[in-house]
XYZ file of C-alpha atoms in Angstrom:
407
model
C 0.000 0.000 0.000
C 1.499 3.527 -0.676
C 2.104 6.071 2.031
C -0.379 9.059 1.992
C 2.667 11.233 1.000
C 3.675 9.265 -1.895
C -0.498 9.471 -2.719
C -0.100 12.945 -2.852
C 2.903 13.567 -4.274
C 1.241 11.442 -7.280
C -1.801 13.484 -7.091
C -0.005 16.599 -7.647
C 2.713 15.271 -10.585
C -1.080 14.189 -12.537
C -2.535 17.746 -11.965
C 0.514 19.793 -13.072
C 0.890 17.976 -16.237
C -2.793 17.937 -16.724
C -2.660 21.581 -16.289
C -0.156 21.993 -18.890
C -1.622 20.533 -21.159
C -4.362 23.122 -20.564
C -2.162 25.604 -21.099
C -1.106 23.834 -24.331
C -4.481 23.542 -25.238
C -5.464 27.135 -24.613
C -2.391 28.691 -26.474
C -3.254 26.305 -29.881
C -6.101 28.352 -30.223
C -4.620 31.843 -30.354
C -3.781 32.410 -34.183
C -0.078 32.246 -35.439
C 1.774 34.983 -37.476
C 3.293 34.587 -40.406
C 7.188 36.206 -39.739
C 7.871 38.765 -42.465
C 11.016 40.923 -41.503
C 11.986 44.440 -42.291
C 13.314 45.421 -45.660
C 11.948 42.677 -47.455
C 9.948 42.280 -50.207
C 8.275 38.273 -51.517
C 6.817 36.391 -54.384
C 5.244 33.242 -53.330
C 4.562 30.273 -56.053
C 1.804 27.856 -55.844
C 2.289 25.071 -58.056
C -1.071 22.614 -58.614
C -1.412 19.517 -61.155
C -2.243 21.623 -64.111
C -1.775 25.664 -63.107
C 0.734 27.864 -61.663
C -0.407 31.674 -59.661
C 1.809 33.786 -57.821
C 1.574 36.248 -54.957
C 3.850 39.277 -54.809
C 4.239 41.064 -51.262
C 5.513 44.572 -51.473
C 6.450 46.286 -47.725
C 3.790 49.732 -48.642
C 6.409 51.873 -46.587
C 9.283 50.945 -49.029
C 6.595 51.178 -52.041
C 5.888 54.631 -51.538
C 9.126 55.732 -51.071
C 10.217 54.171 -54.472
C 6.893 55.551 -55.977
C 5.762 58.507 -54.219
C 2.123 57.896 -53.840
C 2.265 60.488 -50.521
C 0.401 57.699 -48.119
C 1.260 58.923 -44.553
C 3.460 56.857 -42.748
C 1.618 56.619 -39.239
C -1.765 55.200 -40.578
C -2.306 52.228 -42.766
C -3.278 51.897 -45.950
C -6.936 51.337 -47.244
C -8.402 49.538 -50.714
C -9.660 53.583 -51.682
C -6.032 54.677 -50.868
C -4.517 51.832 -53.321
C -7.239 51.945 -55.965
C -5.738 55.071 -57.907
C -2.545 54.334 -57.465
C -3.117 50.866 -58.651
C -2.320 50.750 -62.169
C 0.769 52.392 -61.606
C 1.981 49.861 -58.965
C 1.006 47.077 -61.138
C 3.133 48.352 -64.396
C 5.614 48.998 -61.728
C 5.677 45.211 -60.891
C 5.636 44.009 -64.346
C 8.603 46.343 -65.277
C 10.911 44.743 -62.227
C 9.354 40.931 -62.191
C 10.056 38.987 -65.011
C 9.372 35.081 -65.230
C 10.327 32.963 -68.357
C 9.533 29.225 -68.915
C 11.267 28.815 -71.908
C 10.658 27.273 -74.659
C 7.190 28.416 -73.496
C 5.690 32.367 -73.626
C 4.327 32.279 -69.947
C 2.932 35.434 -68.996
C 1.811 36.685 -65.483
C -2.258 37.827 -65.124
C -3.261 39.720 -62.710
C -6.241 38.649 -60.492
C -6.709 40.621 -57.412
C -4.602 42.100 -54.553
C -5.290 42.539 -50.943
C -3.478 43.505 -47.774
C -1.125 41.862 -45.251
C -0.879 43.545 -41.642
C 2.283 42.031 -39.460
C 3.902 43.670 -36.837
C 6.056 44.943 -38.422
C 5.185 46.460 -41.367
C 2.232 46.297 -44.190
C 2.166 44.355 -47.268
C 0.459 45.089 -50.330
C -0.273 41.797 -51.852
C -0.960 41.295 -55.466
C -2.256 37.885 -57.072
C -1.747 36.680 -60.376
C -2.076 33.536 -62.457
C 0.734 32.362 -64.783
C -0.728 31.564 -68.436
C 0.886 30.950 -71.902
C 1.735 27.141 -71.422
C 0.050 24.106 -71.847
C 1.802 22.027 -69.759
C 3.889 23.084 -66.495
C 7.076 23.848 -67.467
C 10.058 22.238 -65.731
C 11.660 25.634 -64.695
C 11.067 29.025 -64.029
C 13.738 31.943 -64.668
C 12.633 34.660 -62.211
C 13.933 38.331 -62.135
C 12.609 40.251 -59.407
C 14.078 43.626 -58.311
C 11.410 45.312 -57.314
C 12.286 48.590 -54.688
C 15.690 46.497 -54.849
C 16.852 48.240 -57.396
C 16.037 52.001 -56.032
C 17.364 50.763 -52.146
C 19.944 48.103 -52.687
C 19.550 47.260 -48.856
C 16.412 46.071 -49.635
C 16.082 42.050 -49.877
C 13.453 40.309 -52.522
C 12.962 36.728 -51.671
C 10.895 33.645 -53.749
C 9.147 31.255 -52.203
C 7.016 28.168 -53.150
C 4.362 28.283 -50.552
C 2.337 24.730 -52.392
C 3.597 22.282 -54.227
C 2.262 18.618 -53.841
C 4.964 16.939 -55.262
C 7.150 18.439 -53.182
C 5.163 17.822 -49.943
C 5.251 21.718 -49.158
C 1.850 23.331 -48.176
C 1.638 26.692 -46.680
C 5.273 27.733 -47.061
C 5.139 31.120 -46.121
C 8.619 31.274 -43.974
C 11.758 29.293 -45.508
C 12.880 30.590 -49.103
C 14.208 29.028 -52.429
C 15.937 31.904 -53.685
C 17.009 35.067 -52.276
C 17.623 38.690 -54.813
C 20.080 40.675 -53.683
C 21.536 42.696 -56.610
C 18.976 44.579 -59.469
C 18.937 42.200 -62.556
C 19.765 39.394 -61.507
C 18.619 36.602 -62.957
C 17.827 32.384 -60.444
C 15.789 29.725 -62.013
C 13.260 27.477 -60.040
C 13.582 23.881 -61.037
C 10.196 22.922 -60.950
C 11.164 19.256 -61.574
C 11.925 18.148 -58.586
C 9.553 15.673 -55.783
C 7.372 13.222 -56.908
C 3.407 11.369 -56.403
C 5.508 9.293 -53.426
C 7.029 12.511 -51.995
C 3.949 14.003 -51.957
C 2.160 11.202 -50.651
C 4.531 10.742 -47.751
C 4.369 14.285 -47.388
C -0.004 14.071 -46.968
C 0.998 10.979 -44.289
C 3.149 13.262 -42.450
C 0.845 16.005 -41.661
C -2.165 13.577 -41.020
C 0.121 12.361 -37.946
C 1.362 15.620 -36.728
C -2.553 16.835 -37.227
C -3.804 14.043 -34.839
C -0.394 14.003 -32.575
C -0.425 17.703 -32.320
C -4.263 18.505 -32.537
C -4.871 18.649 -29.162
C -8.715 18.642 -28.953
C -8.433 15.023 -30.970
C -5.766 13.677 -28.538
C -7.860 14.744 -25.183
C -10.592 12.876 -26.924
C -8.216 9.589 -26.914
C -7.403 10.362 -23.707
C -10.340 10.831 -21.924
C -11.436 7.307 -23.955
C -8.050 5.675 -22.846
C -8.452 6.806 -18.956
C -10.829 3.494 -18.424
C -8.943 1.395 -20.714
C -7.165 -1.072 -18.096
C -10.065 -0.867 -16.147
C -14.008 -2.320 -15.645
C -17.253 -0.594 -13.717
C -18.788 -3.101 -11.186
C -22.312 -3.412 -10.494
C -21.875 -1.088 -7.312
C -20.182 1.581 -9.955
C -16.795 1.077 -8.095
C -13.798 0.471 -10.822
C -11.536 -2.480 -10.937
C -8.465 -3.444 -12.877
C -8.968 -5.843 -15.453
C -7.237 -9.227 -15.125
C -5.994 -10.194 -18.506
C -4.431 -8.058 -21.021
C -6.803 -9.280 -23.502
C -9.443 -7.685 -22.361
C -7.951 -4.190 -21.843
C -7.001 -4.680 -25.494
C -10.237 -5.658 -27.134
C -11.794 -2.257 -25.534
C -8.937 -0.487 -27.426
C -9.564 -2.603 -30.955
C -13.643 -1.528 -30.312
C -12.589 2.329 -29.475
C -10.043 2.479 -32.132
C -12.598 0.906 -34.871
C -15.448 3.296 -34.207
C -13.557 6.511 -33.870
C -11.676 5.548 -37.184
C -14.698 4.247 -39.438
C -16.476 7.337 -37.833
C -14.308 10.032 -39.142
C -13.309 8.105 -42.129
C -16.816 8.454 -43.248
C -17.146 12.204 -42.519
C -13.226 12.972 -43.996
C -14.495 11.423 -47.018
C -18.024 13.392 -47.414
C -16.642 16.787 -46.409
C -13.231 16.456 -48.494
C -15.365 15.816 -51.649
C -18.190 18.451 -50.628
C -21.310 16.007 -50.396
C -21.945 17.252 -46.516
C -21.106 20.453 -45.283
C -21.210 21.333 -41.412
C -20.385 24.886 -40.037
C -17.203 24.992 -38.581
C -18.692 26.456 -35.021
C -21.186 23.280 -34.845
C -18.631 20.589 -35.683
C -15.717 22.655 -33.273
C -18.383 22.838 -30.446
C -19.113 19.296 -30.739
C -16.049 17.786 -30.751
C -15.347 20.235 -27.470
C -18.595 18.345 -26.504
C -17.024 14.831 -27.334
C -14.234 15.409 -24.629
C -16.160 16.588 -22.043
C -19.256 13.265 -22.281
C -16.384 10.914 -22.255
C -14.766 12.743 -19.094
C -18.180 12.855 -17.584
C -19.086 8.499 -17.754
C -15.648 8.090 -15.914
C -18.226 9.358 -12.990
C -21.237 8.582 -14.102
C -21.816 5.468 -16.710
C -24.218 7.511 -19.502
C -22.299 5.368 -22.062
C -23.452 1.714 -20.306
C -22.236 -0.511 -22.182
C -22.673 1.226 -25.244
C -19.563 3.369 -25.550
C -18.998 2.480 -29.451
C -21.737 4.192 -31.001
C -21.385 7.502 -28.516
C -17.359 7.220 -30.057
C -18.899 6.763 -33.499
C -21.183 9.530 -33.600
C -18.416 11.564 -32.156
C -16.118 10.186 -34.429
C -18.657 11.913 -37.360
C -17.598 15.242 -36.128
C -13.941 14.953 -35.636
C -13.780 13.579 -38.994
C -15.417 17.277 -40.694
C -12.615 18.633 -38.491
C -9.300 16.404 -40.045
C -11.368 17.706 -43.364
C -11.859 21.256 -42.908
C -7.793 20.891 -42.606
C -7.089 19.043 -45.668
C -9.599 22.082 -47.328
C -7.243 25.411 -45.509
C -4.339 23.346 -47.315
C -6.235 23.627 -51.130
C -5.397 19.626 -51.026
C -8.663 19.087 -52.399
C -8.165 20.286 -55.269
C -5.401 18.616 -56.785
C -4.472 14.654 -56.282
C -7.704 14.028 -54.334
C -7.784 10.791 -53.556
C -3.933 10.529 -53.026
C -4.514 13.612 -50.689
C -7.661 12.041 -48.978
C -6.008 8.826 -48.519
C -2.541 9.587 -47.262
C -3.846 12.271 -44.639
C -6.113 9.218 -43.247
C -3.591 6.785 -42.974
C -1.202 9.263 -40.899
C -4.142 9.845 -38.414
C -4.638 6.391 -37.911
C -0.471 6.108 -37.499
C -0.625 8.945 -35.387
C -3.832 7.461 -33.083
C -1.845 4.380 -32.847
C 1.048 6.146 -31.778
C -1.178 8.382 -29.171
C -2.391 4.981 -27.772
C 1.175 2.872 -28.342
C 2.529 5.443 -25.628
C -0.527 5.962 -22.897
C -2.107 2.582 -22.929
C 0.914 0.672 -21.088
C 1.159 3.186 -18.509
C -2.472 2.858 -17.753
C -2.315 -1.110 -17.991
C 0.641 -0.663 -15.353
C -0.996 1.836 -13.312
C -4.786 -0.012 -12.897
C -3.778 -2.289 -9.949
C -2.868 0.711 -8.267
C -5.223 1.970 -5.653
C -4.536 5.912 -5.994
C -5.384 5.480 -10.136
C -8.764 4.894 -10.395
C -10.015 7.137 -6.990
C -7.346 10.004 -7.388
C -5.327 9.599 -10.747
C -8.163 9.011 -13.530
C -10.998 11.432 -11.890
C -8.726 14.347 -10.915
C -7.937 14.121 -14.931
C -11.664 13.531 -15.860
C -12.077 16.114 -13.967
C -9.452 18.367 -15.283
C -10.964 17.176 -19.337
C -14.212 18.134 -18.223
C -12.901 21.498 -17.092
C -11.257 22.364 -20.436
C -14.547 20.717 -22.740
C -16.540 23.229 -21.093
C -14.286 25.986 -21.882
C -13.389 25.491 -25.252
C -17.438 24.723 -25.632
C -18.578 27.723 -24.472
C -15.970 29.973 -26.561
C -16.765 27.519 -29.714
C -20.915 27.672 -28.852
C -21.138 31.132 -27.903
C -18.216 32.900 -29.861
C -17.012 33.776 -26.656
C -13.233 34.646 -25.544
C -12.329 33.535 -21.925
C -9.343 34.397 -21.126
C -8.262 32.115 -19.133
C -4.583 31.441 -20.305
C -2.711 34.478 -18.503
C -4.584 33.297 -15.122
C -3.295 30.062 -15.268
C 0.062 31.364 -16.358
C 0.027 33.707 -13.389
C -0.443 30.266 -11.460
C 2.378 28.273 -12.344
């Protein structure tokens, strides 16, 4: 039997890492910025099965220095401050960015062009679509010297931000090429990667999706808190005796949540359901919180696979309204749909590979199933009702800083 101090000292090891993972939790929902640095100046490349566009991001400050369109400098810049100026800017581009795809006559048109706010400065973004080829060339010569040429400390940098082949989606941080003289003349190799690159590269973010998602992984968890355990008639829990057992409830969890969200992935990805994004977020808070809650009370009785199933349904529009953000639905479909699947289930088997023996070890233990499992039901519970409420009611609790303040 353990000491009451050894008790506690357990007690309080489960509720501080419970609590970080709060914090974890909480901080993976405040947005991330993408890092663009002073003095510099981008075009971005987005390279699909059968099309090429590009993005150029001019810093505005720089911009109207080189131009002189008088915008004041302590205000930013609107769509009715750009509009007559726009023409200009555009020729302005075309006479410093230059893209050939020899033997082919590839030409840049423009689209549309819209606004980046960082912190440190404003970007003017312009969007255009590369025609005059009929099939993708296998490089790109690219001159860009735009406001490099007029302030040589100026940097122009070119990025791919998607390419499937390649396995790069939203790029928006590590270039291909840097300009740092006016004239000068790189060439993209559009050649390189491959279907099994890509593929590899779709497996890969389905596992860090699932490993890293937390709201998905404090669904496992709160599922896998039971696992090496059984409810009694008199609702006390008790270890289970063979291993076998402990592993068929994993096989029955593991094959609802997966057929579940399989189904879902599959309808959302190729647009036959649609769910709103607040519904299927609020639900899967929702999901976390009901399998917390029959640790104390048994609402699932004996029928825990179909509550996992139809909770599966909604995590599974959530894996898809990913694979949408990444425009992988558009190009290499099934390739995309498939690969992203598989590296959930690698990554849910990985999720379960590390906390299922230390609950099997743990369940003979008399502080796990009175003081271990409930104070982290408890603590799941806490953060389901949380995240529901902000998801529900489009509210912001600001929680984060107090528990910050607290540890």
């Amino acid at each position: 039997m353990l000491s009451k101090l050894v008790r506690s000292t357990i007690a309080r090891v489960v509720l501080a890492a419970l609590a970080c993972l709060l914090c974890v939790f909480s901080s993976s929902l405040v947005p991330s910025a993408v890092a663009h640095g002073l003095g510099q100046s981008y075009i971005y490349f987005q390279i699909r099965e059968d099309s090429i566009s590009t993005r150029v991001e001019l810093p505005i400050k720089e911009l109207n220095d080189v131009l002189e369109l008088g915008f004041s400098g302590d205000k930013k810049v609107k769509s009715e401050d750009i509009e007559p100026h726009l023409e200009g800017i555009k020729t302005y581009v075309d006479e410093h960015l230059t893209l050939d795809c020899a033997p082919n006559a590839c030409r840049q048109e423009f689209r549309d062009y819209g606004f980046l706010n960082t912190t440190f400065a404003q970007f003017l973004q312009l969007n255009y679509d590369l025609a005059g080829f009929q099939e993708l060339p296998q490089s790109v010569d690219v001159t860009y010297d735009a406001i490099l040429e007029q302030l040589p400390q100026q940097t122009n940098m070119l990025l791919v931000e998607e390419n499937w082949r390649t396995g790069t989606f939203q790029n928006e941080a590590e270039p291909l090429i840097i300009f740092t003289k006016p004239g000068q003349t790189q060439t993209l190799d559009l050649t390189a990667g491959g279907l099994w690159q890509g593929f590899s590269a779709i497996v890969r973010l389905g596992v860090l999706h699932i490993v890293g998602g937390v709201d998905h992984v404090l669904f496992l968890v709160a599922l896998l808190l039971p696992s090496a355990l059984r409810r009694q008639e008199n609702a006390l829990w008790q270890p289970v005796g063979k291993f076998s057992t402990a592993f068929a409830y994993l096989i029955k969890i593991a094959t609802a949540f997966t057929l579940a969200h399989s189904i879902t992935l599959c309808l959302a990805t190729f647009q036959i359901v649609q769910v709103p994004s607040r519904v299927v977020e609020s639900m899967i808070a929702a999901s976390i919180g009901l399998a917390a809650l029959d640790i104390f009370y048994p609402i699932f009785r004996g029928r825990s696979w179909i509550i996992i199933f139809l909770f599966g349904l909604f995590h599974g529009f959530g894996f898809a309204d990913v694979l949408t953000k990444l425009g992988l639905t558009n190009q290499h479909a099934a390739l995309s749909l498939f690969g992203f699947n598989l590296g959930i289930e690698v990554g849910q088997l990985m999720i379960i590979a590390v906390v299922f023996p230390v609950l099997y070890f743990l369940r003979k233990q008399r502080f796990y199933p009175s003081i271990a499992m409930k104070t982290g039901a408890l603590l799941l519970g806490a953060i389901s009702l949380y995240w529901f409420i902000e998801q529900a009611f489009n509210i912001n609790i600001r929680v984060l800083p107090v528990l910050q303040g607290l540890f």
